[in-house]
Amino acid sequence: MMLKAVGWAERPFTHSSMNPSFSFSPRLVTKLDEVRAAIAAARRDGKTIGLVPTMGALHAGHLSLVKRSRQECGFTVTTIFVNPTQFGPREDFARYPRTLQTDLALLGPTGADVVFAPEAGDVYGPQHATYVEMHGVAEPWEGRCRPGHFRGVATVVLKLFNMVAPDRAYFGQKDYQQSLVIRRLVADLDLPIEVCVCPTVREPDGLALSSRNVYLSPAEREDALAIGRALRRAAELVQSGQREAAAVAEAMRAVLATAPGLRVEYLAVVDAETLQAIATIDRTVLAAIAAFVGPTRLIDNTLLSP
Ligand code: PAF
């Protein structure tokens, strides 16, 4: 089956392991009552429900979440919704890649059961006035650089949880702070949902897969590789016995400085649970980077254990 491009934002998916040309599409629904009916039927059949929330522009990272859900749950709902409330006014909401036809073709071979792609007006009605505000883990790093971002994420994820009522929900470690925010949301609001965080999927050269990688020119992509190199350097140092967080951070900065087109927004070597600064690496820590490569903002991270 040949796929028809949908609009200017449709871009070819280049990951070598995937060919969307020979696949069938999963069932696509756009209305809440349709997705709820499909889920109710699956529940009647005794199936557990897995949810993979996405904003589309799918890549192998997303597909790994769908595969994991398929392994662990009887019925998998993938949502595709570019959530306006998690983008700041100067961020890339308008140009965020929207590739629904390609996404459906990619999901076909994973055996995704239902794709729920609601309209923005159905998610946020004209009277919408309720948002989730989170303190603590939502405040530093991404929270500081992207004011309102986690308010939008927590709000839409809670809404998706209420719409789908999954047993398990799957997120990628690349958005590590987001996964902490969602765990906090689930714990604080007593949601009966297991949050599963799955490993970051990378290109062979170490670049973490991201829907925003399509923005990168070849030269920018080259600079972006320094992010993965800096994280690998941090892991090597900790493996070889370095326990000073500041020394690890300095070594990471030195690696990033080798990429002329890269501007670091933050670099953190912090407690992996609280995201607070630490002096000594005496527990699992998170090394995280946010950087601009040209106009494109990329994030990546790794967990380091002494
Ligand atoms: O990680 C994402 O793609 C989004 O933040 C999410 C969780 C789908 C909420 O819009």
Short mmCIF file of C-alpha atoms and ligand atoms in Angstrom, two decimals:
data_model
loop_
_atom_site.label_atom_id
_atom_site.label_comp_id
_atom_site.label_asym_id
_atom_site.label_seq_id
_atom_site.Cartn_x
_atom_site.Cartn_y
_atom_site.Cartn_z
CA MET A 1 0.00 0.00 0.00
CA MET A 2 1.43 3.39 -0.93
CA LEU A 3 0.87 6.15 1.57
CA LYS A 4 -0.48 9.53 0.72
CA ALA A 5 1.31 12.50 2.27
CA VAL A 6 -0.97 14.58 4.50
CA GLY A 7 -0.02 18.22 4.35
CA TRP A 8 3.30 20.02 4.36
CA ALA A 9 4.41 18.61 7.69
CA GLU A 10 4.46 15.03 6.43
CA ARG A 11 8.05 13.93 6.31
CA PRO A 12 9.47 10.59 5.24
CA PHE A 13 10.45 8.40 8.17
CA THR A 14 14.04 7.44 7.63
CA HIS A 15 14.81 4.97 10.40
CA SER A 16 16.38 2.08 8.55
CA SER A 17 14.61 -0.69 10.43
CA MET A 18 11.13 0.41 9.42
CA ASN A 19 9.33 0.40 6.15
CA PRO A 20 5.79 1.71 6.38
CA SER A 21 5.02 0.79 2.77
CA PHE A 22 3.78 -2.76 3.36
CA SER A 23 1.48 -2.64 6.32
CA PHE A 24 -2.13 -2.50 7.36
CA SER A 25 -3.52 0.22 9.59
CA PRO A 26 -4.89 -0.31 13.08
CA ARG A 27 -8.41 0.91 13.85
CA LEU A 28 -8.47 4.71 14.08
CA VAL A 29 -11.08 6.38 16.28
CA THR A 30 -11.45 10.08 17.00
CA LYS A 31 -14.39 10.23 19.41
CA LEU A 32 -14.36 9.48 23.12
CA ASP A 33 -17.48 7.28 23.04
CA GLU A 34 -15.91 5.15 20.25
CA VAL A 35 -12.68 4.53 22.13
CA ARG A 36 -14.60 3.83 25.34
CA ALA A 37 -16.82 1.31 23.51
CA ALA A 38 -13.76 -0.49 22.10
CA ILE A 39 -12.17 -0.57 25.57
CA ALA A 40 -15.39 -1.78 27.21
CA ALA A 41 -15.55 -4.66 24.70
CA ALA A 42 -11.92 -5.59 25.47
CA ARG A 43 -12.66 -5.47 29.21
CA ARG A 44 -15.66 -7.74 28.71
CA ASP A 45 -13.25 -10.19 27.08
CA GLY A 46 -11.15 -10.03 30.26
CA LYS A 47 -8.30 -8.08 28.68
CA THR A 48 -6.04 -5.66 30.51
CA ILE A 49 -5.70 -2.25 28.90
CA GLY A 50 -2.36 -0.67 27.98
CA LEU A 51 -2.10 3.01 27.03
CA VAL A 52 0.70 4.55 24.97
CA PRO A 53 0.16 8.34 24.89
CA THR A 54 1.98 10.06 22.01
CA MET A 55 1.92 13.25 20.01
CA GLY A 56 2.39 11.30 16.79
CA ALA A 57 5.35 11.68 14.41
CA LEU A 58 6.11 8.18 15.60
CA HIS A 59 9.57 6.61 15.59
CA ALA A 60 11.08 3.38 16.85
CA GLY A 61 11.03 4.73 20.42
CA HIS A 62 7.25 5.04 20.37
CA LEU A 63 6.92 1.66 18.67
CA SER A 64 9.00 0.05 21.44
CA LEU A 65 6.39 1.32 23.93
CA VAL A 66 3.55 -0.12 21.85
CA LYS A 67 5.38 -3.47 21.58
CA ARG A 68 5.95 -3.55 25.34
CA SER A 69 2.28 -2.80 25.94
CA ARG A 70 1.32 -5.56 23.49
CA GLN A 71 3.53 -7.98 25.44
CA GLU A 72 2.05 -7.04 28.80
CA CYS A 73 -1.58 -6.11 28.06
CA GLY A 74 -4.39 -7.76 26.14
CA PHE A 75 -5.50 -4.53 24.45
CA THR A 76 -3.35 -1.53 23.55
CA VAL A 77 -4.63 1.98 22.94
CA THR A 78 -2.18 4.39 21.32
CA THR A 79 -3.21 8.01 21.50
CA ILE A 80 -2.03 10.61 19.00
CA PHE A 81 -2.71 14.15 20.10
CA VAL A 82 -0.45 17.19 19.71
CA ASN A 83 -1.36 18.77 23.01
CA PRO A 84 -1.48 22.57 22.66
CA THR A 85 -1.34 23.26 26.41
CA GLN A 86 2.17 21.85 26.83
CA PHE A 87 3.77 24.19 24.26
CA GLY A 88 4.92 27.66 25.23
CA PRO A 89 3.97 30.66 23.07
CA ARG A 90 7.39 30.68 21.35
CA GLU A 91 7.62 26.90 20.95
CA ASP A 92 7.04 24.70 17.91
CA PHE A 93 3.35 23.77 18.29
CA ALA A 94 2.40 25.00 14.79
CA ARG A 95 5.25 23.24 13.04
CA TYR A 96 5.34 20.09 15.19
CA PRO A 97 5.30 17.23 12.64
CA ARG A 98 1.84 15.80 12.03
CA THR A 99 2.12 12.53 10.15
CA LEU A 100 -1.04 10.56 10.91
CA GLN A 101 -1.04 8.33 7.80
CA THR A 102 2.60 7.33 8.29
CA ASP A 103 1.98 6.81 12.02
CA LEU A 104 -0.90 4.43 11.29
CA ALA A 105 1.21 2.49 8.82
CA LEU A 106 4.05 2.21 11.33
CA LEU A 107 1.65 1.02 14.03
CA GLY A 108 0.18 -1.67 11.77
CA PRO A 109 3.00 -4.21 12.13
CA THR A 110 3.16 -3.70 15.93
CA GLY A 111 -0.41 -4.99 16.16
CA ALA A 112 -1.66 -1.85 17.95
CA ASP A 113 -5.37 -2.45 18.63
CA VAL A 114 -6.81 1.05 18.52
CA VAL A 115 -5.42 4.47 17.75
CA PHE A 116 -7.31 7.28 19.44
CA ALA A 117 -6.63 10.62 17.74
CA PRO A 118 -9.11 13.13 19.19
CA GLU A 119 -9.72 16.62 17.83
CA ALA A 120 -8.32 19.45 19.96
CA GLY A 121 -11.83 20.88 20.42
CA ASP A 122 -13.02 17.57 21.88
CA VAL A 123 -10.15 17.42 24.38
CA TYR A 124 -10.37 21.07 25.43
CA GLY A 125 -13.92 22.30 25.07
CA PRO A 126 -14.64 26.03 24.87
CA GLN A 127 -15.39 26.19 28.64
CA HIS A 128 -12.28 24.21 29.67
CA ALA A 129 -10.96 25.69 32.92
CA THR A 130 -9.32 22.87 34.91
CA TYR A 131 -5.56 22.26 34.96
CA VAL A 132 -3.18 20.16 37.03
CA GLU A 133 -0.54 22.24 38.83
CA MET A 134 2.38 20.29 40.24
CA HIS A 135 5.20 21.42 42.49
CA GLY A 136 8.29 19.40 43.46
CA VAL A 137 9.66 17.34 40.58
CA ALA A 138 7.80 19.47 38.02
CA GLU A 139 9.64 22.64 39.03
CA PRO A 140 13.36 22.41 38.18
CA TRP A 141 15.09 21.89 34.80
CA GLU A 142 12.39 21.43 32.14
CA GLY A 143 9.88 23.09 34.45
CA ARG A 144 12.03 26.22 34.74
CA CYS A 145 13.00 26.35 31.05
CA ARG A 146 9.49 25.64 29.77
CA PRO A 147 7.04 27.41 32.11
CA GLY A 148 3.63 25.78 31.94
CA HIS A 149 4.93 22.71 30.10
CA PHE A 150 4.31 20.19 32.87
CA ARG A 151 0.97 21.81 33.70
CA GLY A 152 -0.05 20.97 30.13
CA VAL A 153 1.49 17.49 30.23
CA ALA A 154 -0.06 16.57 33.60
CA THR A 155 -3.44 17.93 32.52
CA VAL A 156 -3.58 16.05 29.23
CA VAL A 157 -2.17 12.84 30.68
CA LEU A 158 -4.76 12.90 33.46
CA LYS A 159 -7.46 13.48 30.85
CA LEU A 160 -6.16 10.59 28.72
CA PHE A 161 -6.03 8.39 31.83
CA ASN A 162 -9.66 9.29 32.54
CA MET A 163 -10.70 8.71 28.94
CA VAL A 164 -9.00 5.32 28.55
CA ALA A 165 -8.82 4.08 32.17
CA PRO A 166 -5.78 1.90 31.42
CA ASP A 167 -4.24 -0.66 33.74
CA ARG A 168 -0.76 0.30 32.54
CA ALA A 169 0.64 3.33 30.74
CA TYR A 170 3.94 3.43 28.86
CA PHE A 171 6.38 6.35 28.59
CA GLY A 172 9.96 6.71 27.36
CA GLN A 173 12.96 7.43 29.56
CA LYS A 174 14.11 10.13 27.13
CA ASP A 175 11.52 12.38 28.81
CA TYR A 176 12.80 11.35 32.22
CA GLN A 177 11.45 14.31 34.17
CA GLN A 178 8.06 13.85 32.49
CA SER A 179 8.03 10.24 33.72
CA LEU A 180 8.66 11.45 37.29
CA VAL A 181 5.85 13.99 36.92
CA ILE A 182 3.47 11.27 35.76
CA ARG A 183 4.47 8.90 38.55
CA ARG A 184 3.83 11.75 41.02
CA LEU A 185 0.45 12.47 39.40
CA VAL A 186 -0.56 8.82 39.71
CA ALA A 187 0.60 8.57 43.32
CA ASP A 188 -0.87 11.90 44.48
CA LEU A 189 -4.25 11.42 42.81
CA ASP A 190 -4.55 7.71 43.72
CA LEU A 191 -4.91 6.57 40.14
CA PRO A 192 -5.01 2.77 39.78
CA ILE A 193 -2.50 2.79 36.92
CA GLU A 194 0.97 1.26 36.66
CA VAL A 195 3.40 3.66 34.99
CA CYS A 196 6.01 1.82 32.93
CA VAL A 197 9.11 3.72 31.81
CA CYS A 198 10.93 2.12 28.88
CA PRO A 199 14.52 2.62 27.69
CA THR A 200 15.44 5.39 25.26
CA VAL A 201 15.85 4.12 21.71
CA ARG A 202 18.87 5.52 19.86
CA GLU A 203 20.22 5.68 16.35
CA PRO A 204 23.39 3.56 15.88
CA ASP A 205 25.49 6.74 16.32
CA GLY A 206 23.90 7.43 19.73
CA LEU A 207 21.38 10.14 18.82
CA ALA A 208 18.24 9.61 20.92
CA LEU A 209 15.19 9.22 18.71
CA SER A 210 12.93 12.25 18.88
CA SER A 211 10.12 13.52 16.71
CA ARG A 212 12.08 16.79 16.58
CA ASN A 213 15.13 15.18 14.92
CA VAL A 214 13.44 15.82 11.55
CA TYR A 215 14.16 19.53 12.06
CA LEU A 216 17.95 18.96 12.05
CA SER A 217 20.10 19.76 9.02
CA PRO A 218 23.02 17.33 8.44
CA ALA A 219 25.43 19.77 10.13
CA GLU A 220 23.09 20.26 13.10
CA ARG A 221 22.64 16.51 13.41
CA GLU A 222 26.44 16.18 13.62
CA ASP A 223 26.50 18.74 16.46
CA ALA A 224 23.60 16.97 18.19
CA LEU A 225 25.72 13.81 18.51
CA ALA A 226 27.79 15.59 21.17
CA ILE A 227 24.83 15.19 23.55
CA GLY A 228 25.04 11.39 23.47
CA ARG A 229 28.85 11.56 23.65
CA ALA A 230 28.66 13.75 26.78
CA LEU A 231 26.28 11.29 28.45
CA ARG A 232 28.52 8.35 27.55
CA ARG A 233 31.52 10.25 29.00
CA ALA A 234 29.58 10.73 32.24
CA ALA A 235 28.85 7.00 32.40
CA GLU A 236 32.51 6.12 31.74
CA LEU A 237 33.69 8.45 34.50
CA VAL A 238 31.28 7.04 37.07
CA GLN A 239 32.16 3.49 36.02
CA SER A 240 35.83 4.27 36.52
CA GLY A 241 35.20 5.54 40.04
CA GLN A 242 34.57 9.29 39.73
CA ARG A 243 32.15 10.26 42.51
CA GLU A 244 32.18 14.08 42.32
CA ALA A 245 29.08 15.32 40.55
CA ALA A 246 30.80 18.62 39.65
CA ALA A 247 33.70 16.81 37.95
CA VAL A 248 31.28 14.70 35.90
CA ALA A 249 29.32 17.81 34.90
CA GLU A 250 32.52 19.62 33.91
CA ALA A 251 33.64 16.68 31.73
CA MET A 252 30.21 16.63 30.06
CA ARG A 253 30.45 20.37 29.34
CA ALA A 254 33.87 19.86 27.77
CA VAL A 255 32.41 17.28 25.37
CA LEU A 256 29.48 19.56 24.48
CA ALA A 257 31.91 22.42 23.83
CA THR A 258 33.34 20.46 20.88
CA ALA A 259 30.08 21.01 18.95
CA PRO A 260 30.21 24.58 17.60
CA GLY A 261 26.50 24.85 16.79
CA LEU A 262 25.24 23.57 20.13
CA ARG A 263 24.05 25.83 22.96
CA VAL A 264 23.53 24.19 26.34
CA GLU A 265 20.34 25.24 28.12
CA TYR A 266 20.96 23.11 31.17
CA LEU A 267 23.20 20.29 32.23
CA ALA A 268 22.26 18.43 35.40
CA VAL A 269 23.91 15.73 37.48
CA VAL A 270 21.29 15.30 40.19
CA ASP A 271 19.47 12.88 42.47
CA ALA A 272 17.39 10.68 40.14
CA GLU A 273 14.31 10.74 42.40
CA THR A 274 14.17 14.35 43.57
CA LEU A 275 16.14 16.03 40.75
CA GLN A 276 17.94 18.06 43.44
CA ALA A 277 21.64 18.88 43.30
CA ILE A 278 24.10 16.44 44.88
CA ALA A 279 27.81 16.76 45.57
CA THR A 280 28.68 13.08 45.71
CA ILE A 281 27.51 10.29 43.46
CA ASP A 282 26.61 7.86 46.23
CA ARG A 283 23.21 6.74 44.82
CA THR A 284 21.56 6.55 41.40
CA VAL A 285 21.86 9.93 39.74
CA LEU A 286 20.45 11.43 36.58
CA ALA A 287 22.73 13.09 34.07
CA ALA A 288 20.50 15.22 31.84
CA ILE A 289 21.09 17.73 29.06
CA ALA A 290 18.86 20.20 27.25
CA ALA A 291 20.50 21.98 24.34
CA PHE A 292 19.62 23.98 21.29
CA VAL A 293 21.12 22.89 18.01
CA GLY A 294 20.23 25.74 15.70
CA PRO A 295 16.59 26.48 16.56
CA THR A 296 15.87 22.89 17.63
CA ARG A 297 15.72 22.05 21.30
CA LEU A 298 16.82 18.52 22.19
CA ILE A 299 16.86 16.71 25.54
CA ASP A 300 18.55 13.48 26.58
CA ASN A 301 19.66 11.79 29.77
CA THR A 302 21.18 8.73 31.35
CA LEU A 303 21.00 7.16 34.78
CA LEU A 304 24.33 6.62 36.55
CA SER A 305 24.77 4.19 39.42
CA PRO A 306 27.93 4.21 41.59
O1 PAF B 1 5.76 12.59 25.65
C1 PAF B 1 4.86 13.02 24.90
O2 PAF B 1 4.80 12.72 23.71
C2 PAF B 1 3.80 13.95 25.48
O3 PAF B 1 4.33 14.79 26.44
C3 PAF B 1 2.59 13.19 26.03
C4 PAF B 1 2.95 12.31 27.21
C5 PAF B 1 1.96 12.34 24.94
C6 PAF B 1 1.53 14.19 26.53
O4 PAF B 1 1.10 15.02 25.49
#
